[in-house]
PDB file of C-alpha atoms in Angstrom:
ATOM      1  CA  UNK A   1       3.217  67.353 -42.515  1.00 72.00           C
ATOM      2  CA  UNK A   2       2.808  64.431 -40.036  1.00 81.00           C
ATOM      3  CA  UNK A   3       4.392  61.281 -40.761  1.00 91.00           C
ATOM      4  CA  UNK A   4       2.184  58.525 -41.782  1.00 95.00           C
ATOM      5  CA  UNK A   5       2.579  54.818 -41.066  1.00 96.00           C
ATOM      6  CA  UNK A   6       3.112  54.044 -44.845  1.00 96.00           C
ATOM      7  CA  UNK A   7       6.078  56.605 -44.433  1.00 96.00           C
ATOM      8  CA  UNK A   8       7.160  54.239 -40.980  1.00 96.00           C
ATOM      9  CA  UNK A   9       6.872  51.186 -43.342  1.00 96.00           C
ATOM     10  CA  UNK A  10       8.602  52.562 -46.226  1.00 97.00           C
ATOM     11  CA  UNK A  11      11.682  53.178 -43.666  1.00 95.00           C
ATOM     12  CA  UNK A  12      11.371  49.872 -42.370  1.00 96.00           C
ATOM     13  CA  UNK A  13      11.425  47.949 -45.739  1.00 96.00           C
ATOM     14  CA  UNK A  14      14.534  49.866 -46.961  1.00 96.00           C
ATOM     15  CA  UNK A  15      16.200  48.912 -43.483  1.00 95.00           C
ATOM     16  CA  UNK A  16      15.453  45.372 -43.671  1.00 93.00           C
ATOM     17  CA  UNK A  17      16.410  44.591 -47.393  1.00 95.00           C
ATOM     18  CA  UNK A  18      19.948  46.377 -46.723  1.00 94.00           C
ATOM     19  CA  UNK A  19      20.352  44.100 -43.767  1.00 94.00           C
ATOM     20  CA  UNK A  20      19.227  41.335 -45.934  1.00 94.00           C
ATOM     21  CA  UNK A  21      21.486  42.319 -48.614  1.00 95.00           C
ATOM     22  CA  UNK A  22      24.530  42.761 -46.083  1.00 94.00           C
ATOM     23  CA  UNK A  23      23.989  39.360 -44.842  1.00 93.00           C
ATOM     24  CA  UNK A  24      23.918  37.520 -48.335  1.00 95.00           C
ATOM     25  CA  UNK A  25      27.375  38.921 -48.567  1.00 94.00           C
ATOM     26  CA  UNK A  26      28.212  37.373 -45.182  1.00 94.00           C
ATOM     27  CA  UNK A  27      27.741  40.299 -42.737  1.00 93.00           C
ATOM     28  CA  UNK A  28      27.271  38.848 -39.510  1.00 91.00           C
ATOM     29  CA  UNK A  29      23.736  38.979 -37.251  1.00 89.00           C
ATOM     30  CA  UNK A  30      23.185  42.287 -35.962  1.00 86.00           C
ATOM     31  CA  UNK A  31      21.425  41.279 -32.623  1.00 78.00           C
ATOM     32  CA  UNK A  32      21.019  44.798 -31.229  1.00 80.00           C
ATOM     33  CA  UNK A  33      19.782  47.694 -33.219  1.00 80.00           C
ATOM     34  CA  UNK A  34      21.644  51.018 -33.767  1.00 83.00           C
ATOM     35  CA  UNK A  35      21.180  53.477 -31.099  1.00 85.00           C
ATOM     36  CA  UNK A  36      19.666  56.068 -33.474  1.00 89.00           C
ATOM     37  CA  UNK A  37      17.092  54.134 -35.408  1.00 92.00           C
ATOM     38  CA  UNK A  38      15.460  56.745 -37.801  1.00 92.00           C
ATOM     39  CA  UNK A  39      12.022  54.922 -37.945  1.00 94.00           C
ATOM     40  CA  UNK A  40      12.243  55.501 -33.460  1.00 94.00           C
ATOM     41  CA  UNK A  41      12.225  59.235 -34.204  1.00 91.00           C
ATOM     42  CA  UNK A  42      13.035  59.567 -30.807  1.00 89.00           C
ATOM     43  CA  UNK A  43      16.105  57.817 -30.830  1.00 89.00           C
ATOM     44  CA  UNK A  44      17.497  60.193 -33.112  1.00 84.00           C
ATOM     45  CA  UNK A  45      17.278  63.003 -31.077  1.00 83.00           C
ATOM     46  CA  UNK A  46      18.656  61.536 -27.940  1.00 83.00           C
ATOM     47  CA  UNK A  47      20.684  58.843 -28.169  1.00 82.00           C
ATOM     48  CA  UNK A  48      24.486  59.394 -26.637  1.00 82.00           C
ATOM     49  CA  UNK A  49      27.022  61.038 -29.587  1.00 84.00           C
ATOM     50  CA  UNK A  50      29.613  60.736 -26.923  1.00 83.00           C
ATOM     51  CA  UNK A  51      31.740  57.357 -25.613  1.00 80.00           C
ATOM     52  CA  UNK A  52      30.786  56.237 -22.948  1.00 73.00           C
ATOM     53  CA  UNK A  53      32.047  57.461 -19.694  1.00 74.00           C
ATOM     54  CA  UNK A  54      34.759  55.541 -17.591  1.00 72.00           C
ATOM     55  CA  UNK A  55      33.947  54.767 -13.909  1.00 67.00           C
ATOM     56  CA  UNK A  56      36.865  54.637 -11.881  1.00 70.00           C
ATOM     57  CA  UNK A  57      37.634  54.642  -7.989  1.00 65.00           C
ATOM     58  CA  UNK A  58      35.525  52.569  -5.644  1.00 66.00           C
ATOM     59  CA  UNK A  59      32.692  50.540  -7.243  1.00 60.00           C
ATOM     60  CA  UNK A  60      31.155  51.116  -3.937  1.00 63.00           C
ATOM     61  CA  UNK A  61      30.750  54.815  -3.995  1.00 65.00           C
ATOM     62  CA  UNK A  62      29.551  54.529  -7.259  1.00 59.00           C
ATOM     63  CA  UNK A  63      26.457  52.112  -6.004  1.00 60.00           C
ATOM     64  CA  UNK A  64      25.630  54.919  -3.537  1.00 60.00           C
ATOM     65  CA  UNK A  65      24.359  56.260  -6.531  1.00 54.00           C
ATOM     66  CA  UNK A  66      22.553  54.087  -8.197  1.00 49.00           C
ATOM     67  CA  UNK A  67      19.366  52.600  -8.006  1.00 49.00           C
ATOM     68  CA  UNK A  68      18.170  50.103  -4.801  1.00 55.00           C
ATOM     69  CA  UNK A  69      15.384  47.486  -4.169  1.00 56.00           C
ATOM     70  CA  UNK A  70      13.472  50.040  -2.403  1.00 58.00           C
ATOM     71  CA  UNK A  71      12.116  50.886   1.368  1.00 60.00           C
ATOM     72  CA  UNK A  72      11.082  47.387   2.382  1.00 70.00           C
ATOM     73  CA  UNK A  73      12.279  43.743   1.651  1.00 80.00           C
ATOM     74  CA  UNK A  74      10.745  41.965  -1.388  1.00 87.00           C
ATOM     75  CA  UNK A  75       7.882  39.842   0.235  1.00 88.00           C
ATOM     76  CA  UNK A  76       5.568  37.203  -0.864  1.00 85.00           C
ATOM     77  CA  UNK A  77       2.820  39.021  -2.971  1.00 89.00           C
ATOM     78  CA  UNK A  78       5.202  41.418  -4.673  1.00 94.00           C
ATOM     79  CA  UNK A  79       5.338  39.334  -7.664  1.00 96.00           C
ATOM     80  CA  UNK A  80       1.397  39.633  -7.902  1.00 96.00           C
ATOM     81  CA  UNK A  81       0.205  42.810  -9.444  1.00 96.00           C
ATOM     82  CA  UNK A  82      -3.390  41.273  -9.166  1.00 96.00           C
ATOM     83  CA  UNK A  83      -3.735  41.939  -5.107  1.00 95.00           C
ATOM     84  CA  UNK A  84      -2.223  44.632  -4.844  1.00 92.00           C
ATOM     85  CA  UNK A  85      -5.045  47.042  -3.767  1.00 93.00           C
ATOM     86  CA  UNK A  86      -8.441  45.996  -2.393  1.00 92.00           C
ATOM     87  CA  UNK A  87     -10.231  45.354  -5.423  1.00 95.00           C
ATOM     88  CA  UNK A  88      -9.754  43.296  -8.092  1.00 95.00           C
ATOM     89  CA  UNK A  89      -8.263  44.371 -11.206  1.00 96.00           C
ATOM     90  CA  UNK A  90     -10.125  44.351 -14.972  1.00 97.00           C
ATOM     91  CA  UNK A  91      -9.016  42.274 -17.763  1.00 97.00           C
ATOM     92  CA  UNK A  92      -7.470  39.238 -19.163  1.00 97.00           C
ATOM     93  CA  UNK A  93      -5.235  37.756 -15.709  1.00 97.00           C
ATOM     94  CA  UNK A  94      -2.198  35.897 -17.168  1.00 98.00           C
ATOM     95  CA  UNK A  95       0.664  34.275 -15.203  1.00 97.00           C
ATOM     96  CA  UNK A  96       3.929  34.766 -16.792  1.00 98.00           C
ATOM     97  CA  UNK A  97       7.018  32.741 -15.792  1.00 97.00           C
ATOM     98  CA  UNK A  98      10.470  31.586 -17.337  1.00 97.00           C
ATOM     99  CA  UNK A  99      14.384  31.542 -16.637  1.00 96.00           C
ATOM    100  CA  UNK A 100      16.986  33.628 -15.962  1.00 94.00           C
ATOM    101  CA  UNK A 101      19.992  32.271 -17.728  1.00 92.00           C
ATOM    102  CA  UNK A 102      23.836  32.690 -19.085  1.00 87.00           C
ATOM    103  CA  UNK A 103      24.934  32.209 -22.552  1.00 82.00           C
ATOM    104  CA  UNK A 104      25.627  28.326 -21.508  1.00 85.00           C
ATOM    105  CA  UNK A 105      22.161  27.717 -20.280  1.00 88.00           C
ATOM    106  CA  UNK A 106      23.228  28.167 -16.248  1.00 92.00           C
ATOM    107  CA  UNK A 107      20.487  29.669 -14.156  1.00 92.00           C
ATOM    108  CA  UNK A 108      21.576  32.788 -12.910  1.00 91.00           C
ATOM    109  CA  UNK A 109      20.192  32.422  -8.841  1.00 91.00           C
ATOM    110  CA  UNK A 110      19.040  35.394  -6.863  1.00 89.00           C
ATOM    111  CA  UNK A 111      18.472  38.718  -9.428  1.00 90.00           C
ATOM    112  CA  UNK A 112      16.022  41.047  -9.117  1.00 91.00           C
ATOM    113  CA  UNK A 113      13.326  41.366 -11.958  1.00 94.00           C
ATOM    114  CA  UNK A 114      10.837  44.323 -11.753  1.00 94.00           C
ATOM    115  CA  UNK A 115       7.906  44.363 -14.114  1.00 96.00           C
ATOM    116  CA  UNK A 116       5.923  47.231 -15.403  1.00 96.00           C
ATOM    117  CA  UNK A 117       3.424  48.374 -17.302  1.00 97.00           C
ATOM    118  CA  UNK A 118       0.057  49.665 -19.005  1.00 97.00           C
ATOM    119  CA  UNK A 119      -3.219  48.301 -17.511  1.00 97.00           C
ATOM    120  CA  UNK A 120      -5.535  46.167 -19.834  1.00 97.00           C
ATOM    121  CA  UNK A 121      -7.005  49.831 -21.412  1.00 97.00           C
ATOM    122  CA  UNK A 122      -3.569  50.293 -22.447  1.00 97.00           C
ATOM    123  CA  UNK A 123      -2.881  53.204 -19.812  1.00 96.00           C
ATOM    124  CA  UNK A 124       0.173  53.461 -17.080  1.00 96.00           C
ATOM    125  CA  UNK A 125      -0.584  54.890 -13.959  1.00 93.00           C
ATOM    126  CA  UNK A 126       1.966  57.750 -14.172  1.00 91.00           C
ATOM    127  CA  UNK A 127       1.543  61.711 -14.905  1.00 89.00           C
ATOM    128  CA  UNK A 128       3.228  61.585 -18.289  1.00 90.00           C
ATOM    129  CA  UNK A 129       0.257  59.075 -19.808  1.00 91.00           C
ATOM    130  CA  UNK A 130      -2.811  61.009 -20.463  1.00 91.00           C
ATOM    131  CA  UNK A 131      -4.095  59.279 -23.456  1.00 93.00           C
ATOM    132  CA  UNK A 132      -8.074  58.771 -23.148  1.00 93.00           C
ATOM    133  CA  UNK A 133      -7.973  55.445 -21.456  1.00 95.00           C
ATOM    134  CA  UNK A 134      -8.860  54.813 -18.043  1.00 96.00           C
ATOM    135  CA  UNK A 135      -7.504  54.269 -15.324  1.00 96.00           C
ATOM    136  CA  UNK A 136      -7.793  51.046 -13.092  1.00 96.00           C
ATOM    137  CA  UNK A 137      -7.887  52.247  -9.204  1.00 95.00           C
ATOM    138  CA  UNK A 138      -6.826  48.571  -8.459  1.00 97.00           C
ATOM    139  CA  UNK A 139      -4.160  47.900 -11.085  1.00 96.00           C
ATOM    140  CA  UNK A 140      -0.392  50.089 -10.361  1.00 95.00           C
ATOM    141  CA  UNK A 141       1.343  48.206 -13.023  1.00 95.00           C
ATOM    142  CA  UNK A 142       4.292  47.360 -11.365  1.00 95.00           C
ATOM    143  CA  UNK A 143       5.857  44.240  -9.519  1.00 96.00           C
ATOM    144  CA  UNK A 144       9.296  42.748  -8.517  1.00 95.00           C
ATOM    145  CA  UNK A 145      10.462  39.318  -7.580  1.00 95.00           C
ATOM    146  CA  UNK A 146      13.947  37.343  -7.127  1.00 93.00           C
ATOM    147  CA  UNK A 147      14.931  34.556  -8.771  1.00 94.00           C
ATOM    148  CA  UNK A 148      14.848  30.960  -7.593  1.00 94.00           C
ATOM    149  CA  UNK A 149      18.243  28.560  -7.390  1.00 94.00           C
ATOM    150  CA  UNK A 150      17.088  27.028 -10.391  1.00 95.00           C
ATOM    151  CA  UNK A 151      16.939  31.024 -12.198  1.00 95.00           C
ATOM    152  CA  UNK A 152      12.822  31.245 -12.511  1.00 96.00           C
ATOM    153  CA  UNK A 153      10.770  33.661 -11.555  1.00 97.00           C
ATOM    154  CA  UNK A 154       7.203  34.040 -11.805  1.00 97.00           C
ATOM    155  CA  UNK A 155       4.222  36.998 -11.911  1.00 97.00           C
ATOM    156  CA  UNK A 156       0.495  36.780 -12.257  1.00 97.00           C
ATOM    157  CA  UNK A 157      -0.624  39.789 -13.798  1.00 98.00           C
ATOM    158  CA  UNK A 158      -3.222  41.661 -16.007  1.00 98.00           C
ATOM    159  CA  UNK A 159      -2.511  41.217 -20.227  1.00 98.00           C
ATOM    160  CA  UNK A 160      -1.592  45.365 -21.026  1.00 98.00           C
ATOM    161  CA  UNK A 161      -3.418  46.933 -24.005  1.00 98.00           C
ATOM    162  CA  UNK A 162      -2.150  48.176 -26.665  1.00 98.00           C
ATOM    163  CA  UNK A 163      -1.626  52.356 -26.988  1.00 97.00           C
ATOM    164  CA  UNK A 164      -0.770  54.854 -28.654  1.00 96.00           C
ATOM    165  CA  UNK A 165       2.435  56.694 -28.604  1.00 95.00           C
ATOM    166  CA  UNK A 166       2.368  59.508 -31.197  1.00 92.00           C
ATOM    167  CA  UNK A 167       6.011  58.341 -33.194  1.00 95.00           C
ATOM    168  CA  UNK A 168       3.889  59.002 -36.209  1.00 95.00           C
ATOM    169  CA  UNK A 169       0.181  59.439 -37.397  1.00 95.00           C
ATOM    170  CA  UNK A 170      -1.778  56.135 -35.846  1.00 95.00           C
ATOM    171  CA  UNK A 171       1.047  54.733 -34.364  1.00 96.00           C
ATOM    172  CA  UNK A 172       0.319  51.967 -31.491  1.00 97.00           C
ATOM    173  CA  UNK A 173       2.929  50.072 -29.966  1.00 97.00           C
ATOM    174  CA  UNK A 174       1.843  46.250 -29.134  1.00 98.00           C
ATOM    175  CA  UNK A 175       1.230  45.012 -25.965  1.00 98.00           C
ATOM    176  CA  UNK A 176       4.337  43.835 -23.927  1.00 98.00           C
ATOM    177  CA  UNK A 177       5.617  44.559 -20.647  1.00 98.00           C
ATOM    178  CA  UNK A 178       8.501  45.720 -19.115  1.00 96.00           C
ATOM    179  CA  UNK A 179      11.124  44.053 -17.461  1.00 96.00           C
ATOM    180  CA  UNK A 180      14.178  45.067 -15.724  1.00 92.00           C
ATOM    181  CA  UNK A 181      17.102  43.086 -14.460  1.00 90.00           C
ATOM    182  CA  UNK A 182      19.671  43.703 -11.903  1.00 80.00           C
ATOM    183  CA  UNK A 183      23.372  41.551 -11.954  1.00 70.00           C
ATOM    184  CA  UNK A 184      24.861  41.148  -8.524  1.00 63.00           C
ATOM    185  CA  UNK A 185      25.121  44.756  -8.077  1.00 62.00           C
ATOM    186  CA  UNK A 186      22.931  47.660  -8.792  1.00 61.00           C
ATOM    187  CA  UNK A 187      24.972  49.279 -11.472  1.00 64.00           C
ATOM    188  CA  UNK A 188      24.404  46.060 -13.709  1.00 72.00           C
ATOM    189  CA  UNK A 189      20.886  46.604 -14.895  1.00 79.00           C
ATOM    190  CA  UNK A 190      19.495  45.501 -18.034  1.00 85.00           C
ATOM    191  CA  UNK A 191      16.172  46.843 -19.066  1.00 89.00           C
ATOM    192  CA  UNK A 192      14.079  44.831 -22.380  1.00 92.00           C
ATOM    193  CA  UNK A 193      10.238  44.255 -23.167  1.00 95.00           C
ATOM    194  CA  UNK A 194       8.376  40.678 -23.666  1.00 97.00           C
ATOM    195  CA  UNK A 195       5.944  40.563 -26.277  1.00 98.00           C
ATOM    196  CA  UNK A 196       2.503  38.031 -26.892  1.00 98.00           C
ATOM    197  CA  UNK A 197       2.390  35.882 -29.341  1.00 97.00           C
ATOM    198  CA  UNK A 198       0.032  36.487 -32.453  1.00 96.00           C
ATOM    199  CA  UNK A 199       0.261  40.365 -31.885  1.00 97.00           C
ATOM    200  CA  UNK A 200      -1.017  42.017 -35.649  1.00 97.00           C
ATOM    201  CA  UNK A 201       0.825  45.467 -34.730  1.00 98.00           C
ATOM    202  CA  UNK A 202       4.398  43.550 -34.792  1.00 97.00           C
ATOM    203  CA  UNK A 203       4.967  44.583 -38.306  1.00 96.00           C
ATOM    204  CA  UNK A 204       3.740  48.553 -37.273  1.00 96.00           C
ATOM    205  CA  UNK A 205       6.054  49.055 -34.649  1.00 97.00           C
ATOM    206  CA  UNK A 206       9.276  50.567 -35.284  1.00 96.00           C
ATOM    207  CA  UNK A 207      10.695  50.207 -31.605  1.00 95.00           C
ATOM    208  CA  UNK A 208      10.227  46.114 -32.085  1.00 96.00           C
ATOM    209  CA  UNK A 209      11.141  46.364 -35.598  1.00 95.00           C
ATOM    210  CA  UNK A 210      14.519  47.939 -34.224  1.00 94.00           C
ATOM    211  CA  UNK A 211      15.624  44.468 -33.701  1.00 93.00           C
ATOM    212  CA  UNK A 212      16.031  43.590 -37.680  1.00 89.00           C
ATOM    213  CA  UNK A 213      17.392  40.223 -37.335  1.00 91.00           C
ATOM    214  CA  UNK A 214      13.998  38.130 -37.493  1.00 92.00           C
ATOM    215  CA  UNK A 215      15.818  35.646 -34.608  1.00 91.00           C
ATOM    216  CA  UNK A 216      16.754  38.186 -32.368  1.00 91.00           C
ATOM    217  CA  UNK A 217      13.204  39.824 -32.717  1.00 93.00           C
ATOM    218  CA  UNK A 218      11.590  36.293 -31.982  1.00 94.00           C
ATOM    219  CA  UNK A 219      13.844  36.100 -28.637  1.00 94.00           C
ATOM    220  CA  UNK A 220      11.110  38.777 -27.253  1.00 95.00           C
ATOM    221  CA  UNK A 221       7.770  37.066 -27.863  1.00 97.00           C
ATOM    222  CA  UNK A 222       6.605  34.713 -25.110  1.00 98.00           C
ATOM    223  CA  UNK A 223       5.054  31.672 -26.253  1.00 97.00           C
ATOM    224  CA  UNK A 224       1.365  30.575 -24.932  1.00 98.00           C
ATOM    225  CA  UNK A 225       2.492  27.760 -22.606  1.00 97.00           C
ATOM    226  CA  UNK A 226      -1.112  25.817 -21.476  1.00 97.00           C
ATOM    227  CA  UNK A 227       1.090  24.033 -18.545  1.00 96.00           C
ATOM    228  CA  UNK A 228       0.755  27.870 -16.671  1.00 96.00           C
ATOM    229  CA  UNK A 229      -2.395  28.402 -17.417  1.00 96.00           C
ATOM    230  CA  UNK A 230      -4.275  28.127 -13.989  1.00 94.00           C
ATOM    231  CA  UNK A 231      -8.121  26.478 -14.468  1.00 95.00           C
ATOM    232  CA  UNK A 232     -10.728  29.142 -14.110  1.00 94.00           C
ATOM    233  CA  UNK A 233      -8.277  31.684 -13.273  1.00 94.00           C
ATOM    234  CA  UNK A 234      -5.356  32.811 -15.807  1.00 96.00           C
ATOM    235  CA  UNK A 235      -3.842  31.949 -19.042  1.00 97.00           C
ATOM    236  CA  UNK A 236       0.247  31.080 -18.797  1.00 98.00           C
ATOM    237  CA  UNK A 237       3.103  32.814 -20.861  1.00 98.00           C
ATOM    238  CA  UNK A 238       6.777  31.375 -20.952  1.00 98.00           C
ATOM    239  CA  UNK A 239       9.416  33.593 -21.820  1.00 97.00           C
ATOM    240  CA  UNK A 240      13.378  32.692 -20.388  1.00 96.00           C
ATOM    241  CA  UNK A 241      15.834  35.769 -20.115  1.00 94.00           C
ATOM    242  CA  UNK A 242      19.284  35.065 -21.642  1.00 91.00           C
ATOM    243  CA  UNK A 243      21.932  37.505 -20.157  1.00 86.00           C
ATOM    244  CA  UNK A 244      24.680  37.033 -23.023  1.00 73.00           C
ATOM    245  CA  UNK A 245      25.784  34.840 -25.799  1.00 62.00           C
ATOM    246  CA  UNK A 246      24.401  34.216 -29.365  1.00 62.00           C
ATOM    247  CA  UNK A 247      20.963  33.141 -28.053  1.00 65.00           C
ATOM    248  CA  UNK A 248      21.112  36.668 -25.533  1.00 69.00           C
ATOM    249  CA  UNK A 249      17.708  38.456 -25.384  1.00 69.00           C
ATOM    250  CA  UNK A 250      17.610  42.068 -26.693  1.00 63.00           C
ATOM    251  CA  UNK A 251      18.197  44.673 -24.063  1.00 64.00           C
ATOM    252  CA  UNK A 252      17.595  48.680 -24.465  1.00 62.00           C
ATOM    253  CA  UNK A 253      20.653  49.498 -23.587  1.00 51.00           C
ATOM    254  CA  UNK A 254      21.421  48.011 -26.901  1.00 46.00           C
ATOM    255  CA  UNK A 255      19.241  50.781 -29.003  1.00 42.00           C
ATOM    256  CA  UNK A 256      20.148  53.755 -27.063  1.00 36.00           C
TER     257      UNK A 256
END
């Protein structure tokens, strides 16, 4: 028999009164969810049972194998998934924008941030998504950008959709986007999702509701900022990344 989302919510209750219950008798915050999180169902059945394995020898042979910016240099539209291809894009254009910072508030210069995700239909332009929602021949999804000396970055974009993602009968996971980080080199990555503000599928989601301390869970959701917003063109989002720390934004690595 399927799960239902009652079943989902029932989970998530009984999670979030033992937290609450653990931190009346002076647990401390739990900032980052357990990698197997029952209500993910996915989680469960592959998260790592092992420890973590030890890299030694030269950190230079081990960047060989890990990820790089890509065939060409970052250039000046690369941060605009809007004009990318030779139409225009449908849906709600948005600029989003904040700070990459450490744990004492210091802008953290030059990192690469990617961005991806589902079009304004809810769909991502890869072979694994095949849910009935179209396509956009003029929206990929996906940007990149470096930050500035003072840590910001910017992207003008298209607001995602929500869509479904079958964890349970009717489940839909909000709208957000994806961002990935990279620390001075390419085998620090740190992968995490930015949220809108006002979402009503927040409470339905068990990959948001991972992050059970209601602080740490706020730390995803942009706030509307109307300073961004650019006159007859897009509405403005804020949201600063915070690499470490007690204010640190939740990062995937984190769940799995």
């Amino acid at each position: 028999m399927a799960l239902t989302q009652s079943d989902i919510d029932s989970e998530l209750a009984h999670i979030r009164e033992s937290y609450g219950k653990a931190r009346a008798e002076g647990a401390p915050a739990t900032d980052h969810p357990p990698r197997d999180f029952p209500p993910y169902r996915s989680s469960v059945l592959r998260h790592p049972e092992q420890p973590l394995v030890a890299v030694h020898g030269d950190p230079e042979t081990v960047e060989l194998h890990t990820p790089v910016f890509g065939h060409t240099d970052i250039t000046a539209i690369d941060n605009d998934l809007t004009v990318q291809h030779q139409g225009e894009p449908l849906g709600e254009r948005i600029t989003v924008s904040g700070r990459l910072l450490d744990s004492r508030g210091r802008p953290v210069r030059g990192q690469l941030i990617e961005l991806w995700q589902a079009n304004a239909s809810g769909r991502y332009a890869h072979l694994r998504d095949q849910h009935p929602a179209p396509l956009d021949p003029n929206f990929t999804g996906v940007g990149r950008t470096l930050t500035g000396d003072d840590g910001s970055y910017h992207f003008t974009t298209i607001k995602p959709g929500a869509y479904p993602w079958r964890n349970h009968e009717n489940a839909w996971r909000p709208a957000h986007l994806h961002f990935s980080v990279f620390g001075a080199a390419f085998t620090q990555r740190l992968v995490t999702q930015m949220y809108f503000p006002g979402d009503p599928l927040f409470a339905y989601d068990p990959i948001l509701q991972s992050v059970t301390d209601d602080s740490a869970r706020q730390r995803l959701v942009a706030r509307y900022d109307h300073a961004l917003s650019r006159p007859e063109w897009s509405l403005g989002y804020r949201w600063d990344i915070v690499l470490d720390g007690p204010s640190a934004t939740w990062i995937e690595e984190g769940r799995r």
